[in-house]
mmCIF file of C-alpha atoms and ligand atoms in Angstrom:
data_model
loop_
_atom_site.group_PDB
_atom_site.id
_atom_site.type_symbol
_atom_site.label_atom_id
_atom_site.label_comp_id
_atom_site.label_asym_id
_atom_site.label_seq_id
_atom_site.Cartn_x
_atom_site.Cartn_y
_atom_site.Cartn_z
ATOM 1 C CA UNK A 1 -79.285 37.772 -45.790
ATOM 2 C CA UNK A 2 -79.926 33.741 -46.494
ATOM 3 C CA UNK A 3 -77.147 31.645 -45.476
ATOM 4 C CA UNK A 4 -76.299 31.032 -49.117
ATOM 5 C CA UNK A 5 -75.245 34.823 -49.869
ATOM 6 C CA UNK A 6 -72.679 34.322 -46.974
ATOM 7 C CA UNK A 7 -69.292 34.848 -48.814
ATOM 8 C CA UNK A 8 -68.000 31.143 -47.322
ATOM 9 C CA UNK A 9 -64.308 30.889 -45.731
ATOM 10 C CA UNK A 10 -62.276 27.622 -46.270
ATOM 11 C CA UNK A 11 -59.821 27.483 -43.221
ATOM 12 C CA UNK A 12 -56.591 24.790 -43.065
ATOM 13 C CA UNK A 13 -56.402 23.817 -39.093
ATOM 14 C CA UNK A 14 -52.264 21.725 -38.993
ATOM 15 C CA UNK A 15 -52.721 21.513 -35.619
ATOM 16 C CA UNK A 16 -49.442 19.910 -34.470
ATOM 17 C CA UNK A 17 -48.137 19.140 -38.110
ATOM 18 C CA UNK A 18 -45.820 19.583 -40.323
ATOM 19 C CA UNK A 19 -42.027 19.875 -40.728
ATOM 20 C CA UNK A 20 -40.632 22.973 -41.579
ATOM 21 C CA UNK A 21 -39.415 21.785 -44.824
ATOM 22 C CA UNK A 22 -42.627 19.990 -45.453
ATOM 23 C CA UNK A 23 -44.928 23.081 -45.106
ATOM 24 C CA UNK A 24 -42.675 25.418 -46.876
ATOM 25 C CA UNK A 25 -43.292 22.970 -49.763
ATOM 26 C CA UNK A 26 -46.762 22.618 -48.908
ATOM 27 C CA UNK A 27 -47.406 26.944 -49.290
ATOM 28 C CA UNK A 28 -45.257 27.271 -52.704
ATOM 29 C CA UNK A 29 -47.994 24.243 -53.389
ATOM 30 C CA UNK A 30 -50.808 25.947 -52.426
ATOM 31 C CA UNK A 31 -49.815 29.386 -53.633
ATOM 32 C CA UNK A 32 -48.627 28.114 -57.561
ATOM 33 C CA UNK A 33 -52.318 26.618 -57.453
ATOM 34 C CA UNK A 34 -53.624 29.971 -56.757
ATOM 35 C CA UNK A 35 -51.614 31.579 -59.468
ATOM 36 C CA UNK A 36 -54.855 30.248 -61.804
ATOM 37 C CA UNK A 37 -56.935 33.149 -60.312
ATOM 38 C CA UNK A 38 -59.512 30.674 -60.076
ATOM 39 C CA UNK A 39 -60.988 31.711 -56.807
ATOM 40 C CA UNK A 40 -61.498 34.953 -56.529
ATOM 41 C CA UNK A 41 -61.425 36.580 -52.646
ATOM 42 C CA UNK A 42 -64.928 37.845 -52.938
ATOM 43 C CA UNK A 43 -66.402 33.899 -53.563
ATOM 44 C CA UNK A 44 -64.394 32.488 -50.557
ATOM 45 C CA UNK A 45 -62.237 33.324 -47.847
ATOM 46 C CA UNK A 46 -59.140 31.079 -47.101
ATOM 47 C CA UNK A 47 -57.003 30.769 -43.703
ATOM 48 C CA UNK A 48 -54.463 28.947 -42.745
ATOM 49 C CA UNK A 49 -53.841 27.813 -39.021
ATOM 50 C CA UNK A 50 -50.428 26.687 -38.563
ATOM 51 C CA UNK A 51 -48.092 25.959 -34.967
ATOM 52 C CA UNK A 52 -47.914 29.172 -32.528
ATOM 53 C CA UNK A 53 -43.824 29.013 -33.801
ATOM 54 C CA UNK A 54 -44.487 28.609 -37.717
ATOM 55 C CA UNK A 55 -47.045 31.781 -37.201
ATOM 56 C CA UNK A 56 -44.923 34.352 -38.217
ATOM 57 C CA UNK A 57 -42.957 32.370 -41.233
ATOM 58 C CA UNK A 58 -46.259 31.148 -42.839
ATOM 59 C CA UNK A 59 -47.701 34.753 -42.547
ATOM 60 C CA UNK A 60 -44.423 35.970 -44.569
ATOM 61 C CA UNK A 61 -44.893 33.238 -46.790
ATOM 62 C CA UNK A 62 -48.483 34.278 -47.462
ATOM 63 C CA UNK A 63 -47.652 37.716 -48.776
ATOM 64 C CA UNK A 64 -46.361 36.798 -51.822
ATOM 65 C CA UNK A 65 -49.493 34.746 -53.244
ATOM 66 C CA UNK A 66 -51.696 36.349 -55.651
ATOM 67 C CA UNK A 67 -54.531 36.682 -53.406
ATOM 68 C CA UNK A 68 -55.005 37.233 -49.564
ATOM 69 C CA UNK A 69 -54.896 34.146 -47.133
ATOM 70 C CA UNK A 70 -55.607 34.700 -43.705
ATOM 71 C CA UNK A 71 -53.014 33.557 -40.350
ATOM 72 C CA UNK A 72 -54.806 32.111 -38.140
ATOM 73 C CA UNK A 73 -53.584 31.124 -34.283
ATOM 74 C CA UNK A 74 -54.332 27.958 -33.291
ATOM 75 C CA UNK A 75 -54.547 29.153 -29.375
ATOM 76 C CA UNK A 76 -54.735 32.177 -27.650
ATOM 77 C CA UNK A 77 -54.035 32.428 -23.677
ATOM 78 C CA UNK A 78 -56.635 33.030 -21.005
ATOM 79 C CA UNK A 79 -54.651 36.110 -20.157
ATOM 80 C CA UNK A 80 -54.578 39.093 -21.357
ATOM 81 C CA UNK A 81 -51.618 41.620 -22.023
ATOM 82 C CA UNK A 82 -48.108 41.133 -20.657
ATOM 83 C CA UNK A 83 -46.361 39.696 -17.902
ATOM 84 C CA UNK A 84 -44.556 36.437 -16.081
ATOM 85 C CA UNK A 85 -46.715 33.567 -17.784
ATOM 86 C CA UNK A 86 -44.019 31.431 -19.081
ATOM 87 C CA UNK A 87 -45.245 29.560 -22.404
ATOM 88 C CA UNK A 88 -47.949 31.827 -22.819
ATOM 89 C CA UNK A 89 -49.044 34.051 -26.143
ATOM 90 C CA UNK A 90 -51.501 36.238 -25.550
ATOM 91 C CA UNK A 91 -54.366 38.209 -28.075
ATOM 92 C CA UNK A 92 -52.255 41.347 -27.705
ATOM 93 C CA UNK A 93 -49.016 39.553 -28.710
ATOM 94 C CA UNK A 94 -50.716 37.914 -31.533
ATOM 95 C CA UNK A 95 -52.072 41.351 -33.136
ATOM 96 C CA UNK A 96 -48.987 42.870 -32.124
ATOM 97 C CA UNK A 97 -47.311 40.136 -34.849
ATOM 98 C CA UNK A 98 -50.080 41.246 -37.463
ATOM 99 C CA UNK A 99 -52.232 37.671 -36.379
ATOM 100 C CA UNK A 100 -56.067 38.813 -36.842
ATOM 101 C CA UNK A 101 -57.431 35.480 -36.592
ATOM 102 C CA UNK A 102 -57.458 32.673 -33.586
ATOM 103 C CA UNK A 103 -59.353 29.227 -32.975
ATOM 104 C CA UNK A 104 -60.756 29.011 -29.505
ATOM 105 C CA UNK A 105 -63.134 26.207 -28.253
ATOM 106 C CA UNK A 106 -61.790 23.175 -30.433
ATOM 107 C CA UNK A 107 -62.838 19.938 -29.498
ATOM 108 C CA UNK A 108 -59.231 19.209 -28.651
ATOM 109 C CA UNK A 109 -58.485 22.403 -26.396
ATOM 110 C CA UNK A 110 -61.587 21.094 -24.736
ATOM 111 C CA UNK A 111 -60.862 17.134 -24.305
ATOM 112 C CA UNK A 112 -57.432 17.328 -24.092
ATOM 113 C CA UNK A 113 -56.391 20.404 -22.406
ATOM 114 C CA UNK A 114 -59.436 20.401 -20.564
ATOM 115 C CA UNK A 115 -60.111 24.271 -21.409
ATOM 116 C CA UNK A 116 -63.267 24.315 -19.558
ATOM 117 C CA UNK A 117 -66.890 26.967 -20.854
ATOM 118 C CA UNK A 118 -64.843 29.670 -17.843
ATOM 119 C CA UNK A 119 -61.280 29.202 -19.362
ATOM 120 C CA UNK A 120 -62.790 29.799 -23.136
ATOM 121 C CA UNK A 121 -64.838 32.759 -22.067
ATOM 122 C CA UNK A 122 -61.766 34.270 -20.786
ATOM 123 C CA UNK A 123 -59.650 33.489 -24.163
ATOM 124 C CA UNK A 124 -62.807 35.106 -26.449
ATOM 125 C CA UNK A 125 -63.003 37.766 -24.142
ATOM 126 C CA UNK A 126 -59.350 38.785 -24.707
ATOM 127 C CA UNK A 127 -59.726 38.080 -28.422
ATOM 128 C CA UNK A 128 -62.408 40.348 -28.873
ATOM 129 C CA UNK A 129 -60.836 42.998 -26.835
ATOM 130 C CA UNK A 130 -57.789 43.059 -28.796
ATOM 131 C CA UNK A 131 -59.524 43.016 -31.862
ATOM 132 C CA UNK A 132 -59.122 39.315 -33.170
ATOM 133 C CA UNK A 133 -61.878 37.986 -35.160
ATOM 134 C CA UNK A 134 -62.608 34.129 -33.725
ATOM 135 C CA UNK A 135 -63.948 30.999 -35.379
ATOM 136 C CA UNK A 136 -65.635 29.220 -32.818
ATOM 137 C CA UNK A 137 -65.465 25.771 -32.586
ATOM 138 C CA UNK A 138 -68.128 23.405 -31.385
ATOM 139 C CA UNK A 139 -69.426 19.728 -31.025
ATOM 140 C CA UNK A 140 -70.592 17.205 -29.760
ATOM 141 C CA UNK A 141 -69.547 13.638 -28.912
ATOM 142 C CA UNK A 142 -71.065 10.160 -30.044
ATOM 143 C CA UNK A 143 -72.208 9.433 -27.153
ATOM 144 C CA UNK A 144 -74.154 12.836 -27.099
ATOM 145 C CA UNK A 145 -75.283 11.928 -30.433
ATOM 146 C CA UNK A 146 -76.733 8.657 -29.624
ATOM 147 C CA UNK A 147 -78.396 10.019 -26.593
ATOM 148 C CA UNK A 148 -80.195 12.473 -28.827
ATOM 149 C CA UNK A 149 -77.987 15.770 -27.461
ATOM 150 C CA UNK A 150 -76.417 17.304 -29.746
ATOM 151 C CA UNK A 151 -78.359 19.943 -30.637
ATOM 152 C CA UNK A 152 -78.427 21.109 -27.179
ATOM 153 C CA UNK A 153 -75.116 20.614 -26.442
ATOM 154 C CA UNK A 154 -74.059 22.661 -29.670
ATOM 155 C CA UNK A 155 -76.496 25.599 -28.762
ATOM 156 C CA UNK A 156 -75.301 25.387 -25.226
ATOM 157 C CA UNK A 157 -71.652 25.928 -26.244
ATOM 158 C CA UNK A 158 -73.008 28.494 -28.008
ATOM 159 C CA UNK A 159 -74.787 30.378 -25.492
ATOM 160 C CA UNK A 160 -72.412 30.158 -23.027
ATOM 161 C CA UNK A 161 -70.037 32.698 -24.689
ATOM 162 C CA UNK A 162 -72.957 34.981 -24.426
ATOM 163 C CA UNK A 163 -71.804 36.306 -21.217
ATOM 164 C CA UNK A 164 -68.328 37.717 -22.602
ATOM 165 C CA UNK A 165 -69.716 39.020 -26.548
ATOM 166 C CA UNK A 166 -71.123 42.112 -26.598
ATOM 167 C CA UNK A 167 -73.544 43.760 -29.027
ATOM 168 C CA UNK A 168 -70.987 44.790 -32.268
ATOM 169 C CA UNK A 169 -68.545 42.030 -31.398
ATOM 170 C CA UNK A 170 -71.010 39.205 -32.690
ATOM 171 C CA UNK A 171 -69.802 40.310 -36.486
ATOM 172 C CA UNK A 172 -66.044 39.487 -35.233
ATOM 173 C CA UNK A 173 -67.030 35.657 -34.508
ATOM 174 C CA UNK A 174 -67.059 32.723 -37.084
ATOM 175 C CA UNK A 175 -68.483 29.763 -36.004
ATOM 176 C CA UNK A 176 -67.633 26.076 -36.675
ATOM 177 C CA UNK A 177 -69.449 22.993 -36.278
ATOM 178 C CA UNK A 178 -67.545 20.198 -35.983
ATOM 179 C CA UNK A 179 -69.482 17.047 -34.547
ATOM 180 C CA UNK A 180 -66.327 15.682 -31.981
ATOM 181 C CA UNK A 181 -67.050 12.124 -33.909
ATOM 182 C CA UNK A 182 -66.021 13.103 -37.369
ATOM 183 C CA UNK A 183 -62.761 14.754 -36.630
ATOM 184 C CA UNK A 184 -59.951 12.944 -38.179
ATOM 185 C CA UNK A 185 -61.678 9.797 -38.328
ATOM 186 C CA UNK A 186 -62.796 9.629 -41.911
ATOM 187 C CA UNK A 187 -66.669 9.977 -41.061
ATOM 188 C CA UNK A 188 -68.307 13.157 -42.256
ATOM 189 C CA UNK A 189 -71.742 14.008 -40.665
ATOM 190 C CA UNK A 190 -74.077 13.529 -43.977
ATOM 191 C CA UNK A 191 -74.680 16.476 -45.826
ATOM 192 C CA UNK A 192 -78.358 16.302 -44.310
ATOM 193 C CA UNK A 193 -77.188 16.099 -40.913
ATOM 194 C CA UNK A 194 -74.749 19.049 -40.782
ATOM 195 C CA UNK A 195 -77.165 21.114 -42.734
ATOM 196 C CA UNK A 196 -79.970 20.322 -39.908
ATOM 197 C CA UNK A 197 -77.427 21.051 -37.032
ATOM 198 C CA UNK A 198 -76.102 24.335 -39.494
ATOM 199 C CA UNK A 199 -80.055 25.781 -39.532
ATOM 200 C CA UNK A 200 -80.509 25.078 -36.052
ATOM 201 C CA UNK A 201 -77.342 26.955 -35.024
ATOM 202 C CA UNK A 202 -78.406 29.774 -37.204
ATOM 203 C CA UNK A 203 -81.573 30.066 -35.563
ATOM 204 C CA UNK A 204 -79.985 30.238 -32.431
ATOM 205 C CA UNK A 205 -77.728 32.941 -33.565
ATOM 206 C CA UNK A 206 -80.296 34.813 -34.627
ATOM 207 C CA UNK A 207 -82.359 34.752 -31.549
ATOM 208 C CA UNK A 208 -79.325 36.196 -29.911
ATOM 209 C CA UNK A 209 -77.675 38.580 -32.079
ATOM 210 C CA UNK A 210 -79.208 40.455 -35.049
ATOM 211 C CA UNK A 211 -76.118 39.544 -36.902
ATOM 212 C CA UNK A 212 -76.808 36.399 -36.802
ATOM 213 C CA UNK A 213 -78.419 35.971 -40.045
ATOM 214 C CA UNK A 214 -75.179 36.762 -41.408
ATOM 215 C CA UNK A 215 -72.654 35.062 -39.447
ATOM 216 C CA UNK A 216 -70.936 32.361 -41.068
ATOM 217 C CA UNK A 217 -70.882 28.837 -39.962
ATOM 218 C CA UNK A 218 -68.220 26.509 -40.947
ATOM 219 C CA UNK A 219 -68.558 22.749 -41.171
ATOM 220 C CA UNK A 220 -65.136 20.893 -39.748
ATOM 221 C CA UNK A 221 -64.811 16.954 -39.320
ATOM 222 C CA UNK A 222 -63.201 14.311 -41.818
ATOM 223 C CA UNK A 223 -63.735 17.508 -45.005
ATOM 224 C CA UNK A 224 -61.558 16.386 -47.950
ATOM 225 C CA UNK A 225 -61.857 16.950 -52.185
ATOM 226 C CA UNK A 226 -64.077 14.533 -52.357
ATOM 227 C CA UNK A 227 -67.318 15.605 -49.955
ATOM 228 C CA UNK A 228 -66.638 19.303 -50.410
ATOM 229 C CA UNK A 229 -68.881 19.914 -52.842
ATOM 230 C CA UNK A 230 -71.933 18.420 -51.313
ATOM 231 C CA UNK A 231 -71.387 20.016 -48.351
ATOM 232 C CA UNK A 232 -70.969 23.180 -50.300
ATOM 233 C CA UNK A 233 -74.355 23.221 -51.704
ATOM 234 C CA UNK A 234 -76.179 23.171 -48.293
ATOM 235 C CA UNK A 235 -77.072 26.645 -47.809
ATOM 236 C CA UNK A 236 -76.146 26.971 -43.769
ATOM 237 C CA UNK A 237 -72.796 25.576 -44.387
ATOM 238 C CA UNK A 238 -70.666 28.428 -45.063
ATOM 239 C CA UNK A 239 -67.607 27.124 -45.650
ATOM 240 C CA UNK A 240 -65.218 24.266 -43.927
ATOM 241 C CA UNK A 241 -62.337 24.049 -41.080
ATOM 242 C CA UNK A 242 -60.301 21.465 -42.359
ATOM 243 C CA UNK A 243 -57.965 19.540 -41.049
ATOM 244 C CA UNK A 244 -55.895 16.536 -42.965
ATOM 245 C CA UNK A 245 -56.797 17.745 -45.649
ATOM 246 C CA UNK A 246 -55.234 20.919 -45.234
ATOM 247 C CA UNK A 247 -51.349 19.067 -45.231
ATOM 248 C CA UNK A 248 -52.238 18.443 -49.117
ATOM 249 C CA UNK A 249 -52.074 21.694 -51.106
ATOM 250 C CA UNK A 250 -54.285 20.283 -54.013
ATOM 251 C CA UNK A 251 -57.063 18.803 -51.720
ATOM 252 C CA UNK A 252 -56.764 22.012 -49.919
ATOM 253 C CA UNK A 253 -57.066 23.789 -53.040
ATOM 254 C CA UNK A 254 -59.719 21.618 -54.201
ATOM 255 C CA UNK A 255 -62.081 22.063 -51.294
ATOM 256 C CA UNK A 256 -61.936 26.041 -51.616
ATOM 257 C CA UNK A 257 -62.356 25.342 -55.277
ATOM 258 C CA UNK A 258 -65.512 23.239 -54.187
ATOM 259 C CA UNK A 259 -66.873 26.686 -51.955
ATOM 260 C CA UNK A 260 -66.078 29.096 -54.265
ATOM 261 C CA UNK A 261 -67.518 27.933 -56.936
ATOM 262 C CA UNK A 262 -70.250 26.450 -55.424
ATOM 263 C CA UNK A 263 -71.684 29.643 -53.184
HETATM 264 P P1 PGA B 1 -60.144 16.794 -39.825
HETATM 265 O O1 PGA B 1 -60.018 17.885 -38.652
HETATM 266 O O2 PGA B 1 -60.488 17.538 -41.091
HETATM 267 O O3 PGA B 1 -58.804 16.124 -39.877
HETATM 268 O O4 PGA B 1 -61.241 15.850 -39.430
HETATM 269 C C1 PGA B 1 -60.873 19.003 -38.596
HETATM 270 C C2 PGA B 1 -60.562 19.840 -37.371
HETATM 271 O O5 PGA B 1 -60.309 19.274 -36.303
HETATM 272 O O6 PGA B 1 -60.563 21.083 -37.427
#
């Protein structure tokens, strides 16, 4: 399978936004768009990643739109099960609540929480075990950039959940690329660049896991309406975690239009 024929997935990350009033505005938004039938679930796959505590109102929400739309967590905890770890959700609690999807390995979890290659190991570990599918994230800095890294750092971040995936579970893991410098700062990679680093992280993939070939491999990092579809037509890019973006149901809307359409 050529990355092209991958069906792509659009996914909204809020991270720490919005306001209850503001995203129950945003979903009737999103979901009157829908109403159009315009993109069809077999041309793109859409998510939405809200707060661990607006999880289980945005899922209800979802189930009246005319089409699926993923939950996605934004977090999952290192352990697993049940028990006395105050603050903590863990895979088992999050499929127990119908949540199929999580994020693990975003450049935030990693800079600002300091979740370290042992820490995420443990979280997609747990995922996998309780049957979450994950989307990936990984990056690298400027600095890495500049110092002509990145590609090893990406493949590194890569490899290093090696050690926790086993055989089958490969199918159950998205990946996304977002380079740490382009995240919320207005500055996409070119469509050039990310399609390099996209080939080079599929032929990775595919030296590791015979599903690699079809695994699909997100883009994430300053995506909006108006660089969608260019970074659509790149055949490795197979689809985009988006952030700001997301908070606007039309550019939201507007981006899947860009993948569906455009795959
Ligand atoms: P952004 O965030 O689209 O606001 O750059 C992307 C992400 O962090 O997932």
């Amino acid at each position: 399978m050529s990355g092209s024929a991958i069906t792509p997935w659009v996914v909204g990350n809020w991270k720490m936004n919005p306001m209850q009033a503001d995203a129950k505005e945003l979903l009737s938004g999103f979901k009157k768009l829908l109403q159009n039938n315009e993109i069809k679930e077999e041309n793109c796959h859409i998510g939405i990643a809200p707060s661990m505590l607006a999880l289980t109102s945005v899922q209800a929400e979802l189930a009246s739109s005319v089409r699926s739309i993923y939950t996605v967590a934004q977090n999952v905890s290192r352990i697993a099960g049940l028990g006395a770890y105050t603050g903590e959700v863990s895979a088992e609690l999050l499929k127990d609540h119908h949540i199929d999807f999580v994020l693990i390995g975003h450049s935030e979890r990693r800079e600002i929480f300091n979740e370290t290659s042992q820490i995420l190991n443990e979280k997609v570990k747990n995922a996998l075990t309780a049957g979450l599918t994950i989307i990936y994230c990984v990056g690298e800095s400027l600095e890495q950039r500049e110092n002509g890294q990145a590609e090893q750092v990406v493949l590194q971040q890569i490899c290093d959940i090696t050690a926790v995936v086993q055989a089958e579970q490969w199918q159950k893991i998205v990946i996304a690329y977002e380079p740490i410098w382009a995240i919320g700062t207005g500055k996409t990679a070119s469509p050039e660049d990310a399609q390099t680093m996209h080939a080079k992280i599929r032929e990775g993939l595919t030296q590791i896991t015979p599903f690699g070939a079809s695994m699909a491999i997100l883009y994430g990092g300053s995506v909006k309406a108006e660089n969608a579809v260019e970074l659509a037509t790149c055949p490795d890019i197979n689809g985009a975690l988006v952030g700001g973006a997301s908070l606007n149901a039309a550019s939201f809307y507007e981006i899947a239009q860009a993948f569906a359409n455009t795959k």
